[in-house]
XYZ file of C-alpha atoms in Angstrom:
409
model
C 3.086 -45.898 -15.994
C 1.019 -43.011 -16.926
C -2.560 -42.972 -17.306
C -4.618 -41.832 -20.802
C -4.077 -37.978 -20.861
C -0.899 -38.132 -18.200
C 2.833 -38.547 -18.786
C 5.978 -38.544 -16.217
C 6.610 -34.476 -16.306
C 8.413 -33.452 -19.487
C 8.605 -29.615 -20.016
C 5.643 -30.052 -22.691
C 3.468 -31.763 -20.835
C 4.071 -28.859 -17.891
C 3.697 -26.242 -20.464
C 0.146 -27.643 -21.850
C -0.782 -28.890 -18.585
C -0.332 -24.783 -17.274
C -2.051 -23.603 -20.310
C -5.585 -25.506 -20.031
C -5.050 -24.163 -16.516
C -4.851 -20.546 -17.507
C -7.250 -20.993 -20.026
C -9.489 -22.236 -16.905
C -8.560 -18.859 -15.672
C -9.111 -16.816 -18.421
C -12.427 -18.208 -19.279
C -13.865 -18.362 -15.846
C -13.141 -14.828 -14.819
C -14.421 -13.503 -18.822
C -17.840 -14.832 -17.870
C -17.945 -13.227 -14.849
C -17.174 -9.914 -15.769
C -18.545 -10.025 -18.870
C -22.189 -8.674 -17.713
C -20.448 -5.658 -16.265
C -21.620 -2.860 -18.717
C -25.125 -4.565 -19.512
C -26.011 -4.365 -15.765
C -27.347 -0.478 -16.480
C -29.624 -1.145 -19.540
C -30.854 -4.576 -17.751
C -32.059 -1.671 -15.053
C -33.647 0.518 -17.360
C -35.363 -2.213 -19.161
C -36.788 -3.625 -16.520
C -36.794 -1.055 -13.623
C -35.392 -2.192 -11.054
C -33.632 -0.446 -8.470
C -29.483 0.304 -7.439
C -30.323 -2.167 -4.147
C -31.507 -5.136 -6.617
C -28.698 -4.096 -8.584
C -26.030 -4.937 -6.730
C -28.019 -7.714 -5.351
C -28.038 -9.376 -8.710
C -24.409 -8.866 -8.821
C -23.825 -9.787 -5.438
C -25.466 -13.209 -5.589
C -22.858 -14.587 -7.603
C -20.830 -14.086 -4.663
C -23.272 -16.776 -2.947
C -22.420 -19.281 -5.239
C -19.019 -18.948 -5.002
C -18.813 -18.824 -1.063
C -21.091 -21.649 -0.897
C -18.705 -23.799 -2.765
C -15.490 -22.955 -1.282
C -16.888 -23.627 2.273
C -17.690 -27.006 1.098
C -15.772 -28.206 -1.870
C -12.605 -25.948 -1.722
C -10.053 -28.498 -0.628
C -11.757 -31.071 -2.596
C -9.021 -30.797 -5.346
C -6.490 -31.776 -2.957
C -8.289 -35.467 -3.011
C -10.125 -36.099 -6.099
C -7.418 -33.904 -8.747
C -7.207 -30.415 -10.339
C -7.974 -31.147 -13.637
C -11.131 -33.116 -12.455
C -12.483 -30.082 -10.129
C -11.669 -27.584 -13.417
C -13.858 -29.622 -16.230
C -17.620 -29.476 -13.802
C -16.435 -26.217 -12.788
C -16.437 -24.746 -16.112
C -19.720 -27.007 -16.699
C -21.473 -24.301 -14.559
C -19.947 -21.754 -15.926
C -21.464 -22.926 -19.658
C -24.916 -23.335 -17.738
C -25.005 -19.622 -16.452
C -23.989 -18.385 -20.118
C -26.819 -20.344 -21.300
C -29.126 -19.012 -18.308
C -27.716 -15.126 -19.441
C -28.688 -15.645 -23.051
C -32.400 -16.595 -22.156
C -32.653 -14.376 -19.557
C -35.660 -12.002 -19.822
C -36.243 -10.172 -15.855
C -34.448 -10.543 -12.924
C -34.610 -13.623 -11.343
C -33.076 -15.291 -14.087
C -30.313 -12.757 -14.097
C -29.622 -14.020 -10.131
C -29.839 -17.499 -11.380
C -27.801 -17.380 -14.050
C -24.880 -15.124 -11.201
C -25.637 -18.269 -8.996
C -24.731 -20.584 -11.435
C -21.296 -18.248 -12.450
C -20.199 -18.300 -9.302
C -20.972 -21.859 -8.230
C -18.479 -22.254 -11.359
C -15.626 -19.795 -10.475
C -15.675 -21.049 -7.016
C -14.528 -24.735 -7.947
C -12.738 -23.469 -10.939
C -10.166 -20.597 -9.480
C -8.988 -22.820 -6.597
C -7.713 -25.591 -8.364
C -6.449 -23.845 -11.266
C -4.103 -21.854 -8.738
C -2.928 -24.191 -6.948
C -2.395 -26.417 -10.272
C -0.127 -23.154 -11.981
C 2.225 -23.387 -8.517
C 2.579 -27.444 -9.343
C 2.985 -27.419 -12.568
C 5.458 -24.644 -12.049
C 9.380 -26.063 -12.665
C 10.778 -26.128 -9.052
C 7.462 -24.506 -8.192
C 8.070 -21.078 -8.898
C 5.524 -19.793 -6.759
C 6.618 -15.883 -7.826
C 5.957 -16.653 -11.776
C 2.979 -18.546 -10.684
C 1.165 -16.029 -8.816
C 2.210 -13.684 -11.569
C 0.432 -15.666 -13.929
C -2.814 -16.512 -12.149
C -3.101 -12.529 -11.648
C -2.452 -12.387 -15.526
C -4.967 -14.178 -16.816
C -7.460 -13.020 -14.005
C -6.844 -9.946 -14.919
C -6.614 -10.386 -18.723
C -10.424 -12.278 -18.379
C -11.635 -9.427 -15.976
C -11.089 -7.117 -19.010
C -11.811 -9.153 -21.765
C -15.336 -9.476 -20.701
C -16.444 -6.220 -20.398
C -14.711 -4.781 -23.513
C -17.108 -7.491 -25.780
C -19.827 -6.846 -23.987
C -19.291 -2.525 -23.994
C -18.997 -3.717 -27.949
C -22.113 -5.580 -27.898
C -23.867 -2.276 -26.774
C -22.140 0.032 -29.385
C -22.672 -2.158 -32.376
C -25.850 -3.996 -31.607
C -29.487 -2.980 -30.170
C -30.169 -2.897 -26.322
C -32.947 -5.058 -27.256
C -30.676 -7.616 -28.643
C -27.501 -8.470 -26.071
C -27.293 -12.528 -25.877
C -24.643 -12.895 -28.616
C -21.666 -12.676 -25.595
C -22.908 -15.215 -24.336
C -22.466 -17.458 -26.682
C -18.977 -16.369 -26.585
C -18.661 -16.840 -23.010
C -19.781 -21.160 -24.506
C -17.861 -21.285 -27.362
C -14.442 -20.609 -24.891
C -15.492 -22.840 -22.419
C -15.915 -25.614 -24.623
C -12.821 -25.373 -26.104
C -11.414 -24.824 -22.604
C -12.957 -27.988 -21.661
C -11.413 -29.930 -24.728
C -8.151 -28.219 -23.884
C -8.268 -29.938 -19.872
C -9.324 -33.136 -21.223
C -6.962 -33.933 -24.080
C -3.784 -31.904 -22.967
C -1.056 -34.422 -21.329
C -1.040 -34.006 -17.476
C 2.098 -35.327 -15.666
C 1.205 -38.142 -13.603
C 2.754 -37.230 -10.276
C 1.332 -33.968 -10.287
C -2.132 -32.804 -9.696
C -4.124 -36.018 -9.701
C -6.640 -38.183 -8.089
C -5.192 -39.406 -4.162
C -5.072 -43.171 -4.531
C -6.924 -43.691 -1.073
C -9.451 -41.116 -2.406
C -13.296 -42.792 -2.039
C -16.387 -40.807 -3.219
C -18.435 -42.761 -0.731
C -16.068 -41.781 1.947
C -15.845 -38.556 1.180
C -17.689 -35.749 3.188
C -17.739 -31.767 2.441
C -14.967 -30.335 4.715
C -15.061 -26.813 5.270
C -11.926 -24.643 4.503
C -9.325 -24.162 6.944
C -6.022 -22.234 7.488
C -3.267 -24.278 9.598
C -3.094 -22.279 13.029
C 0.738 -21.863 12.176
C -0.342 -19.911 9.028
C -2.641 -17.562 10.338
C -0.245 -14.414 11.116
C 0.252 -15.085 6.960
C -2.728 -16.190 5.692
C -4.466 -12.839 7.489
C -2.068 -10.335 5.493
C -2.535 -11.745 3.077
C -6.356 -12.028 2.389
C -6.668 -8.241 3.803
C -4.301 -7.239 0.900
C -6.297 -9.289 -1.297
C -9.522 -7.825 -0.201
C -8.176 -4.047 -0.582
C -7.457 -4.940 -3.995
C -10.439 -6.008 -4.999
C -12.657 -3.631 -2.749
C -12.186 -0.995 -5.606
C -12.485 -3.503 -8.592
C -15.690 -4.519 -7.117
C -16.750 -0.865 -7.530
C -15.520 -1.054 -11.364
C -16.907 -4.289 -11.852
C -20.780 -3.508 -10.250
C -21.310 0.285 -10.173
C -17.969 1.336 -12.918
C -20.617 2.097 -15.619
C -23.183 3.341 -13.886
C -20.346 5.734 -11.811
C -19.602 6.858 -15.244
C -22.979 7.905 -16.857
C -24.462 9.404 -13.494
C -22.049 11.450 -11.594
C -19.519 11.854 -14.761
C -21.380 12.657 -17.482
C -20.188 10.292 -19.582
C -23.840 9.242 -21.413
C -22.236 6.879 -24.208
C -23.705 3.152 -22.428
C -20.761 1.332 -24.378
C -17.970 3.783 -23.988
C -19.055 3.865 -19.728
C -18.448 0.214 -20.290
C -14.683 0.619 -21.214
C -13.723 1.780 -18.086
C -14.039 -0.922 -16.393
C -12.500 -2.630 -18.849
C -9.869 -0.166 -18.506
C -9.598 -0.582 -15.019
C -9.108 -4.854 -15.017
C -6.366 -3.973 -18.122
C -4.209 -1.463 -16.158
C -4.276 -3.788 -12.846
C -2.930 -6.449 -15.005
C -0.349 -4.083 -16.615
C 0.706 -3.133 -12.504
C 0.609 -6.772 -11.974
C 2.788 -7.625 -14.628
C 4.615 -4.430 -14.010
C 5.336 -5.922 -10.139
C 6.652 -8.915 -10.476
C 9.576 -8.423 -9.899
C 9.710 -5.884 -7.367
C 10.689 -6.745 -3.834
C 7.753 -7.689 -1.768
C 8.549 -4.742 0.846
C 8.954 -2.075 -1.662
C 5.374 -3.246 -3.550
C 3.987 -3.100 0.310
C 4.606 0.549 -0.005
C 3.516 1.766 -3.745
C 0.529 -0.165 -4.117
C -1.380 1.106 -0.874
C -0.080 4.783 -1.521
C -0.787 4.859 -5.381
C -4.056 3.208 -4.212
C -5.007 6.364 -1.455
C -4.059 8.813 -4.083
C -6.023 7.235 -6.599
C -9.226 7.042 -4.565
C -8.811 11.172 -3.385
C -8.478 11.383 -7.421
C -11.851 9.722 -7.646
C -13.886 12.025 -4.768
C -12.826 14.930 -6.440
C -13.917 13.652 -10.007
C -17.432 12.972 -8.687
C -17.918 16.150 -6.618
C -16.188 18.159 -10.427
C -18.127 15.628 -12.439
C -14.384 15.895 -14.695
C -13.915 12.315 -17.532
C -10.704 13.439 -17.355
C -10.057 13.383 -13.777
C -12.291 9.807 -13.491
C -9.953 8.593 -15.998
C -6.816 9.773 -13.819
C -8.999 7.903 -11.021
C -9.442 5.170 -12.838
C -5.311 4.474 -13.830
C -4.114 5.022 -9.857
C -6.427 3.036 -9.020
C -6.126 0.054 -10.920
C -2.018 0.244 -10.533
C -2.346 0.489 -6.760
C -4.623 -2.142 -7.250
C -2.750 -4.852 -8.747
C 0.519 -3.988 -6.733
C -1.524 -4.987 -3.855
C -2.737 -8.222 -5.112
C 0.731 -9.340 -6.637
C 1.683 -9.003 -2.827
C -1.356 -11.098 -1.561
C -1.193 -13.846 -3.988
C 2.605 -14.751 -4.054
C 2.554 -14.412 -0.241
C -0.635 -16.906 -0.081
C 1.245 -19.493 -2.694
C 4.409 -19.367 -0.628
C 3.492 -20.502 2.021
C 1.144 -22.663 1.147
C 1.851 -26.052 1.777
C 1.006 -28.969 -1.224
C -1.194 -31.526 0.689
C -2.915 -28.309 2.111
C -3.011 -25.985 -1.008
C -6.066 -26.019 -2.722
C -7.589 -25.203 0.752
C -5.935 -22.666 1.531
C -6.167 -20.734 -1.128
C -10.216 -21.501 -1.751
C -9.893 -19.555 2.160
C -8.153 -16.981 0.688
C -10.471 -16.246 -2.284
C -13.582 -16.863 0.267
C -12.512 -13.746 1.834
C -11.758 -11.734 -1.485
C -15.114 -12.621 -2.649
C -16.948 -12.104 0.664
C -15.472 -8.140 0.820
C -16.352 -7.972 -2.853
C -20.155 -8.778 -2.048
C -19.767 -6.820 1.032
C -18.512 -3.430 -0.951
C -20.863 -3.842 -3.579
C -24.484 -4.699 -1.742
C -23.079 -1.907 0.873
C -22.305 0.247 -2.044
C -26.216 0.110 -4.176
C -27.907 -0.163 -0.050
C -26.602 3.245 0.634
C -27.092 5.098 -2.454
C -30.244 4.722 -2.661
C -30.376 5.983 0.780
C -28.331 9.439 0.436
C -27.257 9.632 -3.019
C -24.819 7.289 -5.391
C -22.484 10.730 -5.626
C -22.077 10.922 -1.286
C -21.855 6.810 -0.962
C -18.929 7.712 -3.500
C -17.352 9.424 -1.558
C -17.964 7.986 1.697
C -16.206 4.931 -0.040
C -13.298 6.234 -1.288
C -12.583 7.314 2.576
C -13.424 4.414 3.662
C -11.100 2.639 1.361
C -8.279 5.175 1.970
C -8.409 3.884 5.284
C -8.243 0.737 4.551
C -5.245 0.889 2.369
C -2.919 3.273 5.393
C -4.184 0.148 8.169
C -2.864 -2.249 6.036
C 0.590 -0.361 5.746
C 0.790 0.848 8.860
C 0.368 -3.118 9.823
C 3.178 -3.884 6.867
C 5.197 -1.220 8.524
C 4.259 -2.570 12.598
C 5.223 -6.272 11.631
C 8.557 -5.376 9.822
C 7.496 -6.646 6.665
C 8.486 -2.721 5.308
C 11.148 -1.355 6.248
C 11.700 2.567 5.932
C 15.110 3.159 6.976
């Protein structure tokens, strides 16, 4: 017999449970990206360096990584929904801290709390989506996951950009009230939605007293497939992390867009275009996306370098669209690949390891760009970044061809 809030797995119950998991992903990523346009404002108000700015952004990864390393596989034993609810409580605590922040240390604490919540929610929710799909349709589950990731990443900076446009820079706390409301609504949905009794539930032999944190690991036979998928997601997230952390600063300092609200919308536009790209690529052959994604990303990065040298808003807009399209296509390949090979009994741990690689790359890129820009200047650093990521995209394409994931003839 199914317990409270559980069913035997009807289509309606699966749909409601999937909606709850998708809402958890959206809310988490919305909260993670909401502060993006506000960093430059806080920097101007409180007078910290670019290195400090990127450190505040990247300390979020400390929370994500520590969670993925210790709790990543816990949802395989405790249950998917049972992990998502406490993760969302951390997201809410981070939003409260942001709302009350008066200095850079409070921002750092808020980012850590948000990171912990993100690490808990993303692995459990992504695994739940695969299991809730009829016949475990991993392609559709991966596309839905990527789409709601992107919608959250778009909506977050859009809301805070509107706050900059319509409100005083000294009163920017209200967007975080939106996060609190969304989090409460998502928790209620998770707790009340009927959940199939045989999917993603607590393992009958699980006991808290016997449980010990275990690091995420990938089965030996999946190392090759995992490494390729992880490389693809790291490539896709590298450009996105630049836009998420320094996109508004890049637009104002190098491109000449003086309105901070409009500058913040470039980060939102990047995420939206990446989402459109993911949706458009869901029915395309994987080998085709493996060519189109990296090549489009390389073209976009070249245009970005030219936009910085020419201080051209129009070229920067074109670069935003191209890099987002390339990253979106590459990201779909990565998520679909890892969802396809991960077995149910270890899926939560493998997906957590997958996102662990992505978040570590994000932190490395952002901290590196912030540190180097304080040494050699922002423009030279961005141009160097475009060169390095272009080489990485070309390398991924070469590996895909050499391992016969892509055939050109």
